[in-house]
Coordinates of C-alpha atoms in Angstrom, one line a residue:
M1 CA -8.0 -33.0 35.4
S2 CA -4.5 -31.9 34.2
V3 CA -3.0 -28.8 35.6
V4 CA -0.1 -26.5 34.9
I5 CA 1.9 -24.4 37.3
T6 CA 1.3 -20.6 37.2
A7 CA 3.9 -18.0 37.7
S8 CA 2.7 -17.3 41.2
G9 CA 3.0 -21.0 42.2
G10 CA -0.7 -21.9 42.0
L11 CA -2.4 -24.3 39.7
A12 CA -4.1 -23.4 36.5
T13 CA -6.9 -25.5 35.1
P14 CA -7.1 -25.9 31.3
R15 CA -10.6 -24.7 30.0
P16 CA -11.2 -26.3 26.6
D17 CA -14.8 -25.2 26.9
L18 CA -13.8 -21.5 27.0
A19 CA -11.2 -22.2 24.3
D20 CA -14.1 -23.2 22.1
A21 CA -16.0 -20.0 23.0
Y22 CA -12.8 -18.1 22.1
R23 CA -12.5 -19.6 18.7
E24 CA -16.2 -19.4 17.9
Y25 CA -16.5 -15.7 18.8
N26 CA -16.6 -13.4 15.8
P27 CA -17.5 -9.8 16.6
A28 CA -19.9 -8.3 14.1
G29 CA -18.4 -5.9 11.6
V30 CA -14.8 -7.0 12.2
K31 CA -12.9 -8.9 9.4
L32 CA -9.5 -10.2 10.3
A33 CA -6.9 -10.6 7.6
Y34 CA -3.9 -12.1 9.3
P35 CA -5.1 -15.7 9.3
E36 CA -5.3 -15.6 5.5
I37 CA -2.1 -13.7 5.0
F38 CA -0.1 -15.9 7.4
P39 CA -1.8 -19.3 7.6
A40 CA -0.9 -21.3 10.7
A41 CA 1.7 -24.1 10.5
Q42 CA 2.6 -26.3 13.4
V43 CA 6.2 -26.8 14.4
P44 CA 7.6 -29.4 16.9
L45 CA 10.1 -27.0 18.5
Q46 CA 9.7 -23.7 20.3
Y47 CA 12.8 -22.3 18.6
G48 CA 15.2 -23.4 16.0
E49 CA 16.0 -23.3 12.3
M50 CA 13.8 -24.0 9.3
E51 CA 14.7 -24.5 5.7
V52 CA 12.4 -22.9 3.1
E53 CA 12.5 -23.0 -0.7
T54 CA 13.6 -19.9 -2.5
V55 CA 12.0 -18.3 -5.5
D56 CA 15.4 -18.3 -7.3
S57 CA 15.5 -22.1 -6.9
Y58 CA 12.1 -22.4 -8.4
L59 CA 12.9 -20.4 -11.4
A60 CA 16.4 -21.6 -12.2
E61 CA 16.8 -22.9 -15.7
D62 CA 18.6 -26.3 -15.9
D63 CA 19.7 -28.5 -18.7
L64 CA 17.5 -31.6 -19.0
D65 CA 19.3 -33.1 -21.9
R66 CA 21.1 -36.5 -21.3
N67 CA 23.8 -37.5 -23.7
P68 CA 23.6 -41.0 -25.1
G69 CA 25.4 -43.3 -22.6
G70 CA 25.9 -40.5 -20.3
S71 CA 24.5 -39.6 -16.8
Y72 CA 21.7 -37.3 -16.0
N73 CA 22.5 -33.7 -15.0
R74 CA 22.2 -33.1 -11.2
I75 CA 20.8 -30.0 -9.6
D76 CA 20.6 -28.8 -6.0
I77 CA 17.5 -27.8 -4.1
E78 CA 18.4 -24.4 -2.8
L79 CA 17.0 -23.7 0.6
S80 CA 17.1 -20.6 2.7
K81 CA 17.7 -21.1 6.4
K82 CA 15.3 -19.2 8.7
Q83 CA 15.8 -18.8 12.4
Y84 CA 12.7 -18.6 14.6
A85 CA 12.0 -18.3 18.3
I86 CA 8.5 -18.5 19.6
R87 CA 7.9 -16.5 22.7
E88 CA 4.8 -17.2 24.8
K89 CA 2.2 -14.5 24.7
G90 CA -0.9 -14.0 26.8
L91 CA -3.1 -11.9 29.1
E92 CA -5.0 -12.5 32.3
I93 CA -8.4 -11.1 33.4
P94 CA -9.2 -11.2 37.1
F95 CA -12.6 -11.4 38.6
N96 CA -12.8 -10.4 42.3
Y97 CA -15.8 -12.0 44.0
G98 CA -16.0 -9.2 46.6
D99 CA -15.8 -6.1 44.4
G100 CA -19.6 -5.7 43.9
R101 CA -19.6 -6.3 40.1
V102 CA -22.9 -7.1 38.4
L103 CA -23.2 -10.8 38.5
T104 CA -25.6 -11.1 35.6
Y105 CA -22.6 -10.7 33.3
D106 CA -21.2 -14.0 32.2
W107 CA -17.6 -13.4 33.2
E108 CA -16.2 -16.6 31.8
Q109 CA -17.7 -16.1 28.3
G110 CA -16.9 -12.4 28.5
A111 CA -13.2 -13.1 29.4
A112 CA -12.9 -15.5 26.5
R113 CA -14.4 -12.9 24.1
R114 CA -12.2 -10.1 25.4
L115 CA -9.1 -12.3 25.2
R116 CA -10.0 -13.2 21.7
M117 CA -10.1 -9.6 20.6
K118 CA -6.8 -8.7 22.4
H119 CA -5.0 -11.6 20.7
D120 CA -6.5 -10.9 17.3
L121 CA -5.7 -7.2 17.4
Y122 CA -2.1 -7.9 18.3
Y123 CA -1.5 -10.3 15.4
E124 CA -3.5 -8.1 13.0
G125 CA -1.1 -5.3 13.9
V126 CA 1.9 -7.5 13.4
A127 CA 0.6 -8.5 9.9
S128 CA -0.1 -4.9 9.0
G129 CA 3.4 -3.9 10.0
I130 CA 4.9 -6.5 7.7
V131 CA 2.6 -6.1 4.7
F132 CA 2.5 -2.3 4.7
A133 CA 6.1 -1.7 5.7
S134 CA 7.5 1.5 4.3
T135 CA 10.6 -0.4 3.1
A136 CA 8.4 -2.5 0.7
T137 CA 8.7 -1.9 -3.0
T138 CA 5.9 0.6 -3.9
T139 CA 4.2 1.7 -7.1
S140 CA 2.4 5.0 -7.2
A141 CA -1.2 5.9 -7.8
T142 CA -2.3 7.5 -11.1
A143 CA -4.5 9.7 -9.0
A144 CA -6.5 9.3 -5.7
W145 CA -8.9 6.5 -6.1
T146 CA -11.8 8.8 -5.1
A147 CA -10.8 11.5 -7.6
S148 CA -12.3 11.7 -11.1
G149 CA -8.9 10.6 -12.6
G150 CA -8.4 7.8 -10.2
K151 CA -7.6 4.4 -11.9
P152 CA -7.4 1.7 -9.3
L153 CA -7.5 -1.2 -11.8
T154 CA -4.7 0.4 -13.8
D155 CA -2.7 1.0 -10.6
L156 CA -3.2 -2.6 -9.5
Q157 CA -2.2 -4.0 -12.9
T158 CA 0.9 -1.8 -12.9
G159 CA 1.7 -3.2 -9.4
I160 CA 1.2 -6.8 -10.6
E161 CA 3.5 -6.3 -13.5
A162 CA 6.2 -4.7 -11.3
F163 CA 5.9 -7.6 -8.9
Y164 CA 6.3 -10.1 -11.7
A165 CA 9.2 -8.3 -13.2
R166 CA 11.0 -8.1 -9.8
T167 CA 10.4 -11.6 -8.5
G168 CA 9.4 -13.8 -11.5
M169 CA 6.3 -14.8 -9.6
L170 CA 2.7 -13.5 -9.7
P171 CA 1.0 -12.4 -6.5
N172 CA -2.1 -14.4 -5.5
A173 CA -3.6 -12.0 -3.0
L174 CA -4.7 -8.4 -2.9
I175 CA -4.7 -7.1 0.7
M176 CA -6.5 -3.9 1.7
G177 CA -8.2 -2.0 4.5
R178 CA -11.9 -1.0 4.7
K179 CA -11.6 2.6 3.4
A180 CA -9.6 1.5 0.3
A181 CA -12.1 -1.2 -0.4
A182 CA -15.0 1.3 0.0
A183 CA -13.5 3.6 -2.6
L184 CA -13.7 1.0 -5.4
P185 CA -17.5 0.9 -6.0
L186 CA -17.4 4.7 -6.4
N187 CA -14.7 4.8 -9.0
A188 CA -15.5 5.3 -12.6
E189 CA -12.9 3.0 -14.0
V190 CA -14.3 0.2 -11.8
T191 CA -18.0 0.8 -12.4
G192 CA -17.2 1.1 -16.1
R193 CA -16.5 -2.6 -16.1
F194 CA -20.1 -3.3 -15.3
P195 CA -22.0 -1.7 -18.1
G196 CA -25.8 -1.6 -17.7
A197 CA -25.6 -2.4 -13.9
T198 CA -28.3 -0.3 -12.2
M199 CA -27.3 -1.4 -8.6
L200 CA -23.7 -2.0 -7.8
G201 CA -22.8 -2.8 -4.2
Q202 CA -19.4 -3.0 -2.5
Q203 CA -19.6 -6.8 -2.0
A204 CA -20.3 -7.4 -5.7
V205 CA -17.4 -5.2 -6.7
L206 CA -15.0 -6.8 -4.3
E207 CA -16.0 -10.3 -5.4
S208 CA -15.2 -9.2 -9.0
I209 CA -12.0 -7.3 -8.4
A210 CA -10.0 -10.6 -8.2
T211 CA -11.2 -11.6 -11.6
L212 CA -10.7 -8.1 -13.1
V213 CA -7.0 -7.9 -12.2
G214 CA -6.2 -11.6 -12.3
I215 CA -5.7 -12.3 -8.6
D216 CA -6.8 -15.4 -6.7
K217 CA -8.3 -13.7 -3.7
V218 CA -9.0 -10.3 -2.1
I219 CA -8.2 -10.1 1.7
I220 CA -9.8 -7.2 3.6
G221 CA -9.0 -6.2 7.2
T222 CA -11.5 -3.9 9.0
A223 CA -10.1 -4.1 12.5
V224 CA -9.8 -0.8 14.5
K225 CA -7.6 -0.2 17.5
N226 CA -7.8 2.4 20.3
S227 CA -4.4 3.8 21.1
G228 CA -5.7 6.1 23.8
T229 CA -4.7 5.2 27.4
K230 CA -7.2 4.1 30.0
G231 CA -9.1 7.0 31.5
N232 CA -8.3 9.3 28.6
A233 CA -10.2 10.1 25.4
K234 CA -10.2 7.3 22.9
S235 CA -8.0 7.5 19.8
L236 CA -9.3 5.2 17.1
G237 CA -7.4 4.2 14.0
A238 CA -7.7 1.5 11.4
V239 CA -5.1 -1.3 11.7
F240 CA -4.7 -1.5 7.9
P241 CA -3.8 1.9 6.3
V242 CA -5.9 3.7 3.6
T243 CA -2.8 5.1 1.9
H244 CA -1.8 1.8 0.3
V245 CA -3.1 -1.7 -0.6
A246 CA -0.7 -4.6 -1.0
L247 CA 0.0 -7.4 -3.5
A248 CA 1.5 -10.6 -2.0
L249 CA 2.2 -14.2 -2.6
V250 CA 0.7 -16.0 0.4
A251 CA 0.5 -19.6 1.3
N252 CA -2.8 -21.5 1.4
E253 CA -4.1 -23.3 4.4
G254 CA -2.4 -26.7 4.5
D255 CA 0.5 -25.9 2.2
P256 CA 3.8 -27.4 3.3
V257 CA 5.5 -25.1 5.7
E258 CA 8.6 -24.8 3.5
T259 CA 6.7 -23.4 0.5
A260 CA 8.0 -20.1 -0.8
C261 CA 5.6 -17.3 0.3
L262 CA 5.6 -14.1 2.3
G263 CA 5.5 -16.0 5.6
R264 CA 3.6 -18.3 8.0
A265 CA 2.2 -18.2 11.6
L266 CA 4.3 -20.8 13.4
V267 CA 2.5 -22.6 16.3
W268 CA 4.5 -24.7 18.8
S269 CA 2.5 -27.9 18.8
E270 CA 3.9 -29.3 22.1
D271 CA 2.2 -26.6 24.3
G272 CA -1.2 -27.1 22.7
A273 CA -2.1 -28.0 19.2
N274 CA -4.5 -25.0 19.0
D275 CA -3.4 -21.4 18.5
V276 CA -4.7 -20.5 22.0
I277 CA -4.9 -22.0 25.4
I278 CA -7.5 -20.8 27.9
E279 CA -7.0 -21.5 31.6
N280 CA -8.2 -20.3 34.9
Y281 CA -7.0 -20.4 38.5
Y282 CA -8.2 -19.2 41.9
V283 CA -6.3 -16.9 44.3
E284 CA -7.6 -17.6 47.8
A285 CA -6.0 -14.6 49.5
T286 CA -7.9 -12.1 47.3
R287 CA -10.9 -14.3 46.4
T288 CA -10.0 -13.8 42.8
E289 CA -10.8 -16.0 39.8
V290 CA -8.2 -15.4 37.1
Y291 CA -8.9 -16.2 33.4
R292 CA -5.9 -16.5 31.1
G293 CA -5.5 -16.7 27.4
R294 CA -2.0 -17.6 26.1
N295 CA -0.5 -18.9 22.9
Q296 CA 2.8 -20.1 21.4
K297 CA 2.5 -18.5 18.0
L298 CA 4.9 -16.4 15.9
I299 CA 4.2 -14.7 12.6
N300 CA 7.5 -15.3 10.7
T301 CA 8.4 -14.0 7.3
W302 CA 9.9 -16.3 4.7
D303 CA 10.5 -13.9 1.8
T304 CA 9.7 -10.2 2.2
T305 CA 10.3 -9.5 -1.5
L306 CA 7.0 -11.3 -2.1
V307 CA 4.9 -8.3 -1.1
Q308 CA 4.5 -5.0 -2.8
R309 CA 2.6 -1.9 -1.9
V310 CA 0.4 0.0 -4.3
A311 CA -0.4 3.6 -3.4
T312 CA -4.1 4.6 -3.4
G313 CA -3.7 8.4 -3.2
L314 CA -6.1 8.3 -0.3
T315 CA -5.5 9.9 3.1

């Protein structure tokens, strides 16, 4: 079996079986948004320079007329050079055989599940920091979406028009957290679009929002993080804020990596084609089995003008 050298000089054994468990694990009640906002794209080098197409190049107006006997007009493909450097990320979970832990717990599967959550929460936080950055262009709310005068559909349409006027492109994704999404089925402007409906659930509303505002897809993130330190009281908070939603132009899975969009998750293909590698190794001196989850992935922005915040008036 193939092995890799660990930092301590031992040998780590790749565990594709646990990698499968990692990828298949989907905790109930948690929706992750980052894979849809920043679809993965494999790159052959760990660091380097990439060229991506610019919105300005897409929209430039060029003269197609060819004079009789003359040559065709020539244009340039304008590319923006983007530097990237993928740094390896990972965590280890040790299991000490002599510490008296309950052995009915499946430590291998449990380690894979725990590592999955840690990796996902990290990248969800990175995505949130980009999408909801305070420096992003922002349009205001007519009123709080839970108030009687709240107009989320109007606010979203205002945001779409502002996005279009600013970039010349239309956003294809509406990104929001759980609390902002929960406010929509309770809002009079939204429910007014469903006359005669006697039972209107959140799922039905969210599935219709894209059509109502002319957006391709609605992406909702429900992840929660605990910022409290170990041994102290927990401090829970949503990864995606309630104060704003976002409109963005995002790539679709399988799009060419150079396509103009908000950004991509770059995965270094040489150190594993998947987005995570699960390994384990044994430390004889302490009788410890160590489970490791690591990846070579970087969420990189292509064009941060292709995202815009819309205030919800919620707190």
